Amino acid sequence: MAIPLALRLIGADKRRRYYETWGCGRALQTARFEYTATAFANPFKRVFALLYRPVKELDIEFHPESRYFVRTIAYYNEGRLIFEDALYRPLLRVIETLARQARVLQSGNVHGYLVYILIALVVLLILTV
Amino acid sequence: MLAEIAIEILQMLLVMFGSPLLVGVIRKAKARLQGRRGAGVFQPCADLRKLLAKEVVVSENTSWIFRFTPYLLATTMLLSALIIPVLTVRAPLGFMGNIIALMYLFLLGTFFLALAGLDAGSAFGGMGSSREVAIAALAEPTVLIAIFGIALRAGTTSLDGIITRFAAEPLLMLNAGHLLAFFALFIVALAENGRLPVDNPATHLELTMIHEAMILEYSGRLLALVEWAAGMKLFLFLTLLSNLFFPWGVALTNTPLPLFVAFLALAVKLLLFAGAIALAETSVAKLRLFRVPELLAGSFTVALLAVVTAFFIK
Amino acid sequence: MADVHGLKQRLDSANLNLNNIEVRSPRELRVSVPRQRLVGFADYLRTEVHARPELIVAEDTRLEDRRFTMRYIFDMEGAAGVVIASVSVPAEDPTFPSLATRWYLASRFEREIHDLFGLVPTGHPDLRRLPLHQFWPPDYHPLLKDAMVRQDFYDDGEPYPFRRVEGEGVYEITVGPVHAGIIEPGHFRFSVEGETIINLESRMYFVHKGIEKLFESATLVQGLQLAERISGDSSVAHALAFSQAVESLAGVTIPPRAAYLRVVLLELERLYNHIADVGAICTDTGFAVANAHALRLREDLLRLNARLAGHRLLRGCLLPGGVARDFGAEQIADARGLIARVAADFDQIVEIATTNGLVLDRLHGTGRLNQQTAREMQVVGVPARASGIDADARRDHPFAAYAALPLRVVVHTEGDVWARLMVRVEEAREAARLIGLALEALPSGTLAVPLDALPEGEAAFGLVEGWRGPIWHWVVGGKKNTLRRVKIKDPSFANWPALNYAILKNIVPDFPLVNKSFNLSYAGNDL
C-alpha cells in the first residue's frame, strides 16, 4: 500500500539481507529447536486444566549407583478432553446405534429402494394436498 | 468535504507522531519515578529514525507473512486512527466506528504478529506467540462484555454515538457500572499493549518476554514499523479510554476552536494516562505467567458486574 | 566429632595401608594413599568422619618423579578440618579410580582432569568433554608440562551430545552463548514441554582462558595480579585465597592490623555485590525501582572503594604476608559514615520490595533447591545457606580476623529464590556490621611481614568465604620463588550444576529470575 511508498519517500534503508534465524550464537540449528504444537497450546491447556485434565508422566533412567547421572528421560503427555468424553462420545454412540438400526432398511435391493421412493412420493402428495 | 478529509488526515498525523511521543513520556515518567534521569521524551522518535536507516536482516526460514506483517500492523493502526474519534465525533469515516469492529481490527494485527512470531522457527518467537495468543484469547471476553456494559447505557455501539450521548448527559456515567467497565478495560489495555504486570516492555530477557519475543527476529525498517504500530496501538487504546470515559473536550462540531480545545484536552488526558501507567508500572512487579489468567479472569468479572449493574441500575 | 589428631589415631589403627600420615596443623591431616586404595579410603572417610572431597588437584610431576600427583582435599563435617590425600599416578599407566558415582562434584573435577591432563578416571559414567570444547585436538592436554602451543584446532561440526528428552511435543530452547544482557557466555539447553522445564543442561567454558597454565612459573607478584583478575567481582576474595595459600606455604602469620583490614576489604566486596544482586533479583521480577536504588548504593560503595583502596574493585590492596594499603583516620571515618548511610537506604529498599505482594509472589517457591540435592551436589555459599546448609568458611575455617569477630551465619531453609534473596539481604547487613566492628577494633602495627622463598615442591591451600561462597586456591611452590602449579576452585564450579536441578518443573519465564538468584560466575568457572 502507501506505507512502503512513504517509507521510500522518507529515505528508509531498503537493503535486505537473508540470514539464519537467531540462535543465540550457536552454529547448528535443527527442527528440534522449533516450537511444537503441543507447546503452543500449552498455556491454554494449563489455564483450562480443569477441562483438559492433562496426564503427565516422566520416566527417568538413572545410573545404578548415582541419581546424578541420567541415562534417558522420556516424557509422556496425554490430554483428555472432557467435551469429547462427556459430550461427543455419547452423542456419537447414539448416532452410531441409530445408524446401525437404520441399516435394516438398506437391503441393497434396487426394487426395495424404488418402493421407498414410491412411498415417499405418496406421503408427500398426501401432505401437500 | 475537503475540510473533512483534512480532519481525517489531521487525526491520522496526530496518532502517527503522537504515539512515539507518548511512549517517550511514559518512559520518562517511569525513570523519574525510579529516581533516574531517563532519556528525553523524543528518544523513541530518534530510535524509529535510526531503525528506518538500518538494513533489514530477514531469516532464511521465513515466508511472506513475516515481511507482510509489519505493513499490515501499521495499516490496521492507521485505519483505526481514521475511525476512532480522536479529536472529533464528526469524522467522515466515523460511521464505521463500531467499537466491536475496532477491537477485531486490533485482533487482526495480533493474529498476524503471532503468525510472524512462529514464522522464523525460533523457539523465542514461538514462545511469544503462544503466550500472546493465550492472553489475547482470555482478554477478548472482557473487552466485549465491558463494551456491552457501556453500549447498553448509551444505547449504541457506535463510538461517536457513545461519546455524543455521554457528553450530552454526563450523569449517565455517574454509576458503579461505568467505573467497573473502565477498570476492566484499563486492565485489558495493559495486557493488550504488553505493559506491566502482564509483560515487561523494558526487559532484555528473551525467556520472559511476550510481545518482544514475537518481534525478536525483526530488524531495520520492519522493526521500526512494528514498534511504531505498537506505539500507535497504545496511543489509540488510551485515546479510546479517555474519550469514552472522559468525553469532555471532544469536538462535537468540526470548527477550528472546538478542534483546538479537543487537541488540548486530549493532550492533558493522555498525559494523565501516561502518568497513571508509569505509576502503575513502578509499583507492581511482573506477574508470574500463569497468574496472568487470574488477573484477566478478575477483569472479566469486573466487566460482567458492569453489565449487570447496567441492567439493574437504570 | 573427630578432630585431626583423633582421626590420625584411627587411621593408624585402621589398617588401610596408608603412608606418611602427618598432622600438618591442628586442622589439617595429610596422608599418602596408594592408587588402588583410594576408593576404600574415600569410603572410610565418608562413613567415619562424613568427609567429602571439596577439591581435586592434579599435577604433572613427571619431571620430578615420572609420575602425576593427585591431591584430594576432603572437608570433614562439623568444621573439624581437612584431610589431604595425595595419590601418585605412574606416567606409563595414566589412570585413576573415579569417585564420580559417590560424589557428583568429584565427577566434574575428574572430567576437568581428563581434558587438561589426559588422565583417565576409570569407571566414570560420563566422560564428555568439559573445559575444552570439541575443537581442541583430542590428544592435546594443555596442563601437561611439555604441552606446546598448537595450531591444529578443528571443529568437526558435530554438536555437543546434550541429553535428549524423548516424548511427543518436547522441544528444546537454546539460550546462549550470546546473551541479550552484558554478561559472559554460557549455553543453556532447556528441554521443555510447553512452558514447563523438564531438563536443563548448561555448557560453560566458552571463555576458557588457561589461567591455571598462566600461573605456572609465574612470580608471586604476577600470581597475585592474576588471582585478582580471575573474577572481576571477586578480586579481594581470590587474591586473599591466593595470599593465604602462599602464607601457609611460607609458614608466616600476618600481623593483626592486616588481618582486620582483610576483613574490611572482603566485607566491602561482599556488601557491594550483595546489594547489586538484591537489586538485580528485583529487576527480574519487573520491579525496576528497587534496582535503580540498589545500583545507586552500589555506585556509592564503589566510589568509597576507590577512595579507600585506590581502585573501585579493590584491586592492589592485598599482598602475600599482609596488606598493601593502610587506612588513615579520615578514611575510616569516611567509610563508617557512608556505610551507615548505605545500610539505612538498603533497609528501605528491602522494605519496599518485600512488602510488595506481586514481588513476593514471584519469589516464593520459585526455583527450589531442596536440602538433600544441595548436600549431595556439594553446593556451597549463598545457595547452600539458602537451602538450610549451615556452612560458612569464615566460621568453619577461620581466617583473617574472623575468629575474633562475632560473625552470624545466615541460614534459610526454603531453598527458593526468596531464601537466596534473604540470605543476601541479611549477609549484606552483616557485612556492614562487620566492617564497622573491624574498623572500630582495628589494632595498630605493621601491615605485612616479609616472606622467605617458597619451599620448592611443597603445597598448601588457601580458603576464603567470598561473597559467592568458598574459594579454594591450591598453590605448589616452584624454583626460585615461582609458582609451579595453582589450582582454583570458585564456588560457581560446584553450583552451576545445581541450577539445573533448582529449575526443574518451573516455567520458562521464571528461569532468568532463578538464574539471577544463584548469580554464578562464568569467569570463575571457565578458568
mmCIF file of C-alpha atoms in Angstrom, chain C residues 118-433:
data_model
loop_
_atom_site.group_PDB
_atom_site.id
_atom_site.type_symbol
_atom_site.label_atom_id
_atom_site.label_comp_id
_atom_site.label_asym_id
_atom_site.label_seq_id
_atom_site.Cartn_x
_atom_site.Cartn_y
_atom_site.Cartn_z
ATOM 1 C CA GLY C 118 44.757 -36.747 29.752
ATOM 2 C CA LEU C 119 44.498 -38.830 32.917
ATOM 3 C CA VAL C 120 41.632 -41.287 32.672
ATOM 4 C CA PRO C 121 39.273 -41.759 35.616
ATOM 5 C CA THR C 122 38.291 -45.422 35.428
ATOM 6 C CA GLY C 123 34.633 -46.167 35.994
ATOM 7 C CA HIS C 124 33.497 -42.618 35.267
ATOM 8 C CA PRO C 125 29.963 -42.756 33.813
ATOM 9 C CA ASP C 126 30.122 -39.520 31.813
ATOM 10 C CA LEU C 127 33.408 -38.557 30.208
ATOM 11 C CA ARG C 128 32.064 -35.958 27.811
ATOM 12 C CA ARG C 129 34.378 -33.023 27.416
ATOM 13 C CA LEU C 130 34.133 -30.282 29.992
ATOM 14 C CA PRO C 131 36.608 -27.391 29.894
ATOM 15 C CA LEU C 132 37.982 -27.993 26.415
ATOM 16 C CA HIS C 133 35.377 -27.809 23.689
ATOM 17 C CA GLN C 134 35.390 -30.203 20.780
ATOM 18 C CA PHE C 135 37.642 -28.126 18.542
ATOM 19 C CA TRP C 136 40.603 -28.864 20.806
ATOM 20 C CA PRO C 137 42.719 -31.716 19.428
ATOM 21 C CA PRO C 138 41.803 -34.828 21.418
ATOM 22 C CA ASP C 139 45.405 -35.574 22.323
ATOM 23 C CA TYR C 140 46.191 -32.033 23.434
ATOM 24 C CA HIS C 141 46.299 -31.657 27.196
ATOM 25 C CA PRO C 142 47.473 -28.126 27.941
ATOM 26 C CA LEU C 143 48.280 -28.571 31.606
ATOM 27 C CA LEU C 144 50.993 -31.116 30.861
ATOM 28 C CA LYS C 145 54.364 -29.502 31.443
ATOM 29 C CA ASP C 146 55.547 -30.449 27.969
ATOM 30 C CA ALA C 147 52.423 -29.191 26.181
ATOM 31 C CA MET C 148 53.424 -26.988 23.249
ATOM 32 C CA VAL C 149 51.396 -24.260 21.616
ATOM 33 C CA ARG C 150 49.441 -25.927 18.864
ATOM 34 C CA GLN C 151 47.612 -24.631 15.846
ATOM 35 C CA ASP C 152 45.605 -27.658 14.761
ATOM 36 C CA PHE C 153 42.300 -26.642 16.280
ATOM 37 C CA TYR C 154 39.494 -28.072 14.241
ATOM 38 C CA ASP C 155 35.739 -28.019 14.590
ATOM 39 C CA ASP C 156 34.267 -31.164 13.117
ATOM 40 C CA GLY C 157 30.810 -29.611 13.237
ATOM 41 C CA GLU C 158 29.483 -32.351 15.450
ATOM 42 C CA PRO C 159 27.099 -30.928 18.044
ATOM 43 C CA TYR C 160 27.850 -31.491 21.709
ATOM 44 C CA PRO C 161 25.862 -34.524 22.865
ATOM 45 C CA PHE C 162 23.252 -32.934 25.090
ATOM 46 C CA ARG C 163 20.872 -35.228 26.853
ATOM 47 C CA ARG C 164 17.784 -35.694 24.791
ATOM 48 C CA VAL C 165 14.340 -35.935 26.306
ATOM 49 C CA GLU C 166 12.117 -38.370 24.436
ATOM 50 C CA GLY C 167 8.424 -37.808 24.130
ATOM 51 C CA GLU C 168 5.842 -36.110 21.989
ATOM 52 C CA GLY C 169 5.830 -32.344 21.782
ATOM 53 C CA VAL C 170 9.058 -31.869 23.725
ATOM 54 C CA TYR C 171 11.226 -29.214 22.160
ATOM 55 C CA GLU C 172 14.491 -27.567 23.056
ATOM 56 C CA ILE C 173 15.203 -23.947 23.782
ATOM 57 C CA THR C 174 18.759 -22.917 23.277
ATOM 58 C CA VAL C 175 19.895 -19.844 25.125
ATOM 59 C CA GLY C 176 23.379 -18.532 24.682
ATOM 60 C CA PRO C 177 26.339 -18.488 24.387
ATOM 61 C CA VAL C 178 25.482 -14.962 23.237
ATOM 62 C CA HIS C 179 23.061 -13.394 25.685
ATOM 63 C CA ALA C 180 20.921 -10.283 25.492
ATOM 64 C CA GLY C 181 22.451 -8.671 28.557
ATOM 65 C CA ILE C 182 26.038 -7.698 29.117
ATOM 66 C CA ILE C 183 27.095 -10.954 30.704
ATOM 67 C CA GLU C 184 29.554 -13.658 29.889
ATOM 68 C CA PRO C 185 28.913 -16.565 27.534
ATOM 69 C CA GLY C 186 27.287 -19.792 28.570
ATOM 70 C CA HIS C 187 24.924 -22.083 26.749
ATOM 71 C CA PHE C 188 21.725 -23.359 28.309
ATOM 72 C CA ARG C 189 19.791 -26.186 26.732
ATOM 73 C CA PHE C 190 16.257 -26.497 28.004
ATOM 74 C CA SER C 191 14.036 -29.409 27.173
ATOM 75 C CA VAL C 192 10.587 -28.031 27.532
ATOM 76 C CA GLU C 193 7.023 -29.194 27.418
ATOM 77 C CA GLY C 194 5.021 -26.066 26.699
ATOM 78 C CA GLU C 195 6.224 -23.773 29.424
ATOM 79 C CA THR C 196 7.417 -26.413 31.883
ATOM 80 C CA ILE C 197 11.114 -27.176 32.051
ATOM 81 C CA ILE C 198 11.753 -30.927 32.045
ATOM 82 C CA ASN C 199 15.510 -30.840 31.769
ATOM 83 C CA LEU C 200 18.252 -28.266 31.680
ATOM 84 C CA GLU C 201 21.865 -28.762 30.779
ATOM 85 C CA SER C 202 24.355 -25.962 30.781
ATOM 86 C CA ARG C 203 27.547 -25.827 28.768
ATOM 87 C CA MET C 204 30.196 -23.477 30.027
ATOM 88 C CA TYR C 205 33.850 -22.870 29.290
ATOM 89 C CA PHE C 206 33.337 -20.628 26.264
ATOM 90 C CA VAL C 207 35.916 -18.365 27.869
ATOM 91 C CA HIS C 208 38.484 -20.922 28.918
ATOM 92 C CA LYS C 209 41.469 -18.651 29.401
ATOM 93 C CA GLY C 210 44.120 -21.100 30.581
ATOM 94 C CA ILE C 211 44.521 -19.254 33.875
ATOM 95 C CA GLU C 212 45.976 -22.250 35.670
ATOM 96 C CA LYS C 213 48.546 -22.582 32.899
ATOM 97 C CA LEU C 214 49.375 -18.880 33.210
ATOM 98 C CA PHE C 215 50.102 -19.389 36.909
ATOM 99 C CA GLU C 216 52.806 -21.918 36.081
ATOM 100 C CA SER C 217 56.246 -20.403 36.666
ATOM 101 C CA ALA C 218 54.743 -17.008 37.459
ATOM 102 C CA THR C 219 56.335 -14.982 40.230
ATOM 103 C CA LEU C 220 54.400 -14.229 43.389
ATOM 104 C CA VAL C 221 53.594 -10.716 42.215
ATOM 105 C CA GLN C 222 52.392 -11.959 38.856
ATOM 106 C CA GLY C 223 50.411 -14.678 40.611
ATOM 107 C CA LEU C 224 48.714 -12.158 42.871
ATOM 108 C CA GLN C 225 47.786 -9.913 39.966
ATOM 109 C CA LEU C 226 46.410 -12.862 38.054
ATOM 110 C CA ALA C 227 44.428 -14.027 41.093
ATOM 111 C CA GLU C 228 42.856 -10.574 41.413
ATOM 112 C CA ARG C 229 41.700 -10.804 37.818
ATOM 113 C CA ILE C 230 40.162 -14.289 37.876
ATOM 114 C CA SER C 231 36.696 -12.902 38.507
ATOM 115 C CA GLY C 232 36.263 -9.141 38.458
ATOM 116 C CA ASP C 233 33.639 -9.019 41.168
ATOM 117 C CA SER C 234 35.675 -11.263 43.498
ATOM 118 C CA SER C 235 39.055 -9.563 43.285
ATOM 119 C CA VAL C 236 39.602 -9.490 47.034
ATOM 120 C CA ALA C 237 38.359 -12.992 47.663
ATOM 121 C CA HIS C 238 40.581 -14.595 45.017
ATOM 122 C CA ALA C 239 43.624 -12.504 45.916
ATOM 123 C CA LEU C 240 43.072 -13.354 49.561
ATOM 124 C CA ALA C 241 42.735 -17.089 48.937
ATOM 125 C CA PHE C 242 45.921 -16.968 46.904
ATOM 126 C CA SER C 243 47.753 -14.959 49.568
ATOM 127 C CA GLN C 244 46.618 -17.310 52.312
ATOM 128 C CA ALA C 245 47.852 -20.331 50.377
ATOM 129 C CA VAL C 246 51.224 -18.682 49.866
ATOM 130 C CA GLU C 247 51.423 -17.673 53.531
ATOM 131 C CA SER C 248 50.565 -21.193 54.626
ATOM 132 C CA LEU C 249 53.299 -22.466 52.304
ATOM 133 C CA ALA C 250 55.827 -19.969 53.648
ATOM 134 C CA GLY C 251 54.729 -20.609 57.206
ATOM 135 C CA VAL C 252 54.120 -16.991 58.207
ATOM 136 C CA THR C 253 51.443 -15.357 60.306
ATOM 137 C CA ILE C 254 50.192 -11.986 59.157
ATOM 138 C CA PRO C 255 50.213 -9.000 61.537
ATOM 139 C CA PRO C 256 46.927 -8.266 63.377
ATOM 140 C CA ARG C 257 46.275 -4.956 61.632
ATOM 141 C CA ALA C 258 46.492 -6.715 58.279
ATOM 142 C CA ALA C 259 44.083 -9.397 59.488
ATOM 143 C CA TYR C 260 41.463 -6.782 60.394
ATOM 144 C CA LEU C 261 41.977 -4.815 57.197
ATOM 145 C CA ARG C 262 41.467 -8.032 55.232
ATOM 146 C CA VAL C 263 38.103 -8.464 56.917
ATOM 147 C CA VAL C 264 37.170 -4.914 55.947
ATOM 148 C CA LEU C 265 38.199 -5.434 52.315
ATOM 149 C CA LEU C 266 36.443 -8.768 51.951
ATOM 150 C CA GLU C 267 33.238 -7.453 53.525
ATOM 151 C CA LEU C 268 33.311 -4.323 51.345
ATOM 152 C CA GLU C 269 33.355 -6.641 48.361
ATOM 153 C CA ARG C 270 30.523 -8.707 49.800
ATOM 154 C CA LEU C 271 28.483 -5.594 50.531
ATOM 155 C CA TYR C 272 28.551 -4.037 47.081
ATOM 156 C CA ASN C 273 27.932 -7.345 45.349
ATOM 157 C CA HIS C 274 25.065 -8.441 47.567
ATOM 158 C CA ILE C 275 23.338 -5.074 47.244
ATOM 159 C CA ALA C 276 23.670 -5.197 43.456
ATOM 160 C CA ASP C 277 22.298 -8.753 43.446
ATOM 161 C CA VAL C 278 19.288 -7.821 45.533
ATOM 162 C CA GLY C 279 18.534 -5.071 43.021
ATOM 163 C CA ALA C 280 19.070 -7.417 40.082
ATOM 164 C CA ILE C 281 16.700 -10.025 41.504
ATOM 165 C CA CYS C 282 14.064 -7.299 41.875
ATOM 166 C CA THR C 283 14.606 -6.224 38.257
ATOM 167 C CA ASP C 284 13.945 -9.744 37.080
ATOM 168 C CA THR C 285 10.600 -9.666 38.818
ATOM 169 C CA GLY C 286 9.904 -6.472 36.867
ATOM 170 C CA PHE C 287 10.272 -4.287 39.961
ATOM 171 C CA ALA C 288 12.784 -1.870 38.499
ATOM 172 C CA VAL C 289 12.539 0.821 41.133
ATOM 173 C CA ALA C 290 14.370 -1.301 43.711
ATOM 174 C CA ASN C 291 17.175 -1.911 41.238
ATOM 175 C CA ALA C 292 17.563 1.758 40.388
ATOM 176 C CA HIS C 293 18.242 2.489 44.026
ATOM 177 C CA ALA C 294 20.384 -0.597 44.617
ATOM 178 C CA LEU C 295 22.571 0.499 41.699
ATOM 179 C CA ARG C 296 22.868 3.941 43.250
ATOM 180 C CA LEU C 297 24.080 2.403 46.509
ATOM 181 C CA ARG C 298 26.475 0.137 44.641
ATOM 182 C CA GLU C 299 27.962 3.151 42.911
ATOM 183 C CA ASP C 300 28.378 4.937 46.244
ATOM 184 C CA LEU C 301 30.195 1.884 47.574
ATOM 185 C CA LEU C 302 32.428 1.577 44.507
ATOM 186 C CA ARG C 303 33.433 5.211 44.904
ATOM 187 C CA LEU C 304 34.154 4.564 48.544
ATOM 188 C CA ASN C 305 36.340 1.640 47.435
ATOM 189 C CA ALA C 306 38.221 3.983 45.133
ATOM 190 C CA ARG C 307 38.794 6.440 47.960
ATOM 191 C CA LEU C 308 39.896 3.728 50.364
ATOM 192 C CA ALA C 309 41.895 1.458 48.134
ATOM 193 C CA GLY C 310 42.585 3.474 45.015
ATOM 194 C CA HIS C 311 40.575 1.000 42.933
ATOM 195 C CA ARG C 312 36.836 0.640 42.540
ATOM 196 C CA LEU C 313 37.059 -3.164 42.616
ATOM 197 C CA LEU C 314 39.585 -3.101 45.455
ATOM 198 C CA ARG C 315 42.499 -4.405 43.420
ATOM 199 C CA GLY C 316 46.037 -3.906 44.613
ATOM 200 C CA CYS C 317 45.231 -3.894 48.334
ATOM 201 C CA LEU C 318 46.407 -7.347 49.249
ATOM 202 C CA LEU C 319 49.829 -8.844 49.396
ATOM 203 C CA PRO C 320 51.047 -12.259 50.494
ATOM 204 C CA GLY C 321 52.164 -11.544 54.026
ATOM 205 C CA GLY C 322 49.664 -8.821 54.785
ATOM 206 C CA VAL C 323 48.019 -5.878 53.079
ATOM 207 C CA ALA C 324 49.471 -3.252 50.764
ATOM 208 C CA ARG C 325 47.424 -0.265 51.839
ATOM 209 C CA ASP C 326 46.634 1.288 55.150
ATOM 210 C CA PHE C 327 43.550 3.325 56.014
ATOM 211 C CA GLY C 328 44.020 6.690 57.724
ATOM 212 C CA ALA C 329 41.676 8.024 60.408
ATOM 213 C CA GLU C 330 39.930 10.227 57.866
ATOM 214 C CA GLN C 331 39.321 7.313 55.506
ATOM 215 C CA ILE C 332 37.968 5.221 58.338
ATOM 216 C CA ALA C 333 35.526 7.960 59.320
ATOM 217 C CA ASP C 334 34.508 8.324 55.663
ATOM 218 C CA ALA C 335 33.901 4.587 55.343
ATOM 219 C CA ARG C 336 31.896 4.287 58.542
ATOM 220 C CA GLY C 337 29.726 7.274 57.672
ATOM 221 C CA LEU C 338 28.979 6.103 54.154
ATOM 222 C CA ILE C 339 28.320 2.519 55.135
ATOM 223 C CA ALA C 340 25.866 3.576 57.835
ATOM 224 C CA ARG C 341 24.001 5.646 55.256
ATOM 225 C CA VAL C 342 24.070 2.851 52.673
ATOM 226 C CA ALA C 343 22.825 0.335 55.238
ATOM 227 C CA ALA C 344 19.903 2.591 56.142
ATOM 228 C CA ASP C 345 18.961 3.162 52.489
ATOM 229 C CA PHE C 346 19.338 -0.539 51.774
ATOM 230 C CA ASP C 347 16.908 -1.372 54.569
ATOM 231 C CA GLN C 348 14.386 0.939 52.951
ATOM 232 C CA ILE C 349 14.793 -0.689 49.542
ATOM 233 C CA VAL C 350 14.372 -4.132 51.059
ATOM 234 C CA GLU C 351 11.313 -2.916 52.949
ATOM 235 C CA ILE C 352 9.704 -1.572 49.766
ATOM 236 C CA ALA C 353 10.457 -4.702 47.767
ATOM 237 C CA THR C 354 9.498 -7.265 50.380
ATOM 238 C CA THR C 355 6.183 -5.650 51.221
ATOM 239 C CA ASN C 356 5.061 -5.748 47.600
ATOM 240 C CA GLY C 357 2.723 -8.691 47.173
ATOM 241 C CA LEU C 358 3.436 -9.090 43.483
ATOM 242 C CA VAL C 359 7.188 -9.260 44.096
ATOM 243 C CA LEU C 360 6.730 -11.788 46.878
ATOM 244 C CA ASP C 361 4.540 -13.940 44.679
ATOM 245 C CA ARG C 362 7.346 -14.190 42.128
ATOM 246 C CA LEU C 363 9.948 -15.075 44.750
ATOM 247 C CA HIS C 364 8.248 -17.620 46.960
ATOM 248 C CA GLY C 365 8.510 -21.209 45.843
ATOM 249 C CA THR C 366 10.376 -20.364 42.647
ATOM 250 C CA GLY C 367 13.473 -22.385 41.747
ATOM 251 C CA ARG C 368 13.506 -24.521 44.834
ATOM 252 C CA LEU C 369 16.696 -26.433 45.550
ATOM 253 C CA ASN C 370 15.990 -28.953 48.271
ATOM 254 C CA GLN C 371 18.477 -29.575 51.003
ATOM 255 C CA GLN C 372 19.213 -33.164 50.073
ATOM 256 C CA THR C 373 20.129 -32.270 46.500
ATOM 257 C CA ALA C 374 22.165 -29.306 47.693
ATOM 258 C CA ARG C 375 24.068 -31.532 50.106
ATOM 259 C CA GLU C 376 24.648 -34.326 47.651
ATOM 260 C CA MET C 377 25.833 -31.934 44.955
ATOM 261 C CA GLN C 378 28.093 -30.180 47.469
ATOM 262 C CA VAL C 379 26.527 -26.823 46.744
ATOM 263 C CA VAL C 380 28.339 -24.052 48.597
ATOM 264 C CA GLY C 381 27.957 -20.435 49.571
ATOM 265 C CA VAL C 382 24.747 -18.424 49.244
ATOM 266 C CA PRO C 383 22.626 -21.140 47.560
ATOM 267 C CA ALA C 384 23.749 -23.693 50.164
ATOM 268 C CA ARG C 385 22.850 -21.427 53.081
ATOM 269 C CA ALA C 386 19.512 -20.701 51.424
ATOM 270 C CA SER C 387 18.813 -24.441 51.323
ATOM 271 C CA GLY C 388 19.406 -24.965 55.011
ATOM 272 C CA ILE C 389 23.092 -25.910 54.949
ATOM 273 C CA ASP C 390 24.825 -24.185 57.831
ATOM 274 C CA ALA C 391 28.302 -23.714 56.406
ATOM 275 C CA ASP C 392 30.497 -20.656 56.158
ATOM 276 C CA ALA C 393 34.269 -20.808 55.810
ATOM 277 C CA ARG C 394 34.615 -17.624 57.819
ATOM 278 C CA ARG C 395 33.402 -19.573 60.845
ATOM 279 C CA ASP C 396 34.325 -23.158 59.924
ATOM 280 C CA HIS C 397 37.848 -22.458 58.690
ATOM 281 C CA PRO C 398 38.593 -19.105 60.328
ATOM 282 C CA PHE C 399 40.987 -16.788 58.508
ATOM 283 C CA ALA C 400 41.949 -13.115 58.688
ATOM 284 C CA ALA C 401 40.404 -11.769 61.908
ATOM 285 C CA TYR C 402 37.083 -13.606 61.703
ATOM 286 C CA ALA C 403 37.763 -15.744 64.749
ATOM 287 C CA ALA C 404 37.842 -12.566 66.835
ATOM 288 C CA LEU C 405 34.643 -11.083 65.415
ATOM 289 C CA PRO C 406 31.082 -12.052 66.345
ATOM 290 C CA LEU C 407 30.028 -13.446 62.976
ATOM 291 C CA ARG C 408 26.458 -14.562 62.443
ATOM 292 C CA VAL C 409 25.976 -17.139 59.689
ATOM 293 C CA VAL C 410 22.709 -16.546 57.838
ATOM 294 C CA VAL C 411 20.795 -19.716 57.058
ATOM 295 C CA HIS C 412 17.394 -20.050 55.437
ATOM 296 C CA THR C 413 15.705 -23.351 54.771
ATOM 297 C CA GLU C 414 13.237 -22.766 51.941
ATOM 298 C CA GLY C 415 15.766 -23.132 49.124
ATOM 299 C CA ASP C 416 13.786 -20.883 46.770
ATOM 300 C CA VAL C 417 14.542 -17.519 45.185
ATOM 301 C CA TRP C 418 13.128 -15.815 48.237
ATOM 302 C CA ALA C 419 15.557 -17.652 50.540
ATOM 303 C CA ARG C 420 18.523 -16.803 48.347
ATOM 304 C CA LEU C 421 17.425 -13.177 48.295
ATOM 305 C CA MET C 422 17.057 -13.061 52.061
ATOM 306 C CA VAL C 423 20.430 -14.710 52.624
ATOM 307 C CA ARG C 424 21.933 -11.917 50.521
ATOM 308 C CA VAL C 425 19.961 -9.214 52.297
ATOM 309 C CA GLU C 426 20.972 -10.408 55.735
ATOM 310 C CA GLU C 427 24.569 -11.070 54.743
ATOM 311 C CA ALA C 428 24.791 -7.551 53.339
ATOM 312 C CA ARG C 429 23.606 -6.163 56.676
ATOM 313 C CA GLU C 430 26.027 -8.467 58.459
ATOM 314 C CA ALA C 431 28.845 -7.257 56.185
ATOM 315 C CA ALA C 432 28.060 -3.632 57.019
ATOM 316 C CA ARG C 433 28.087 -4.508 60.710
#
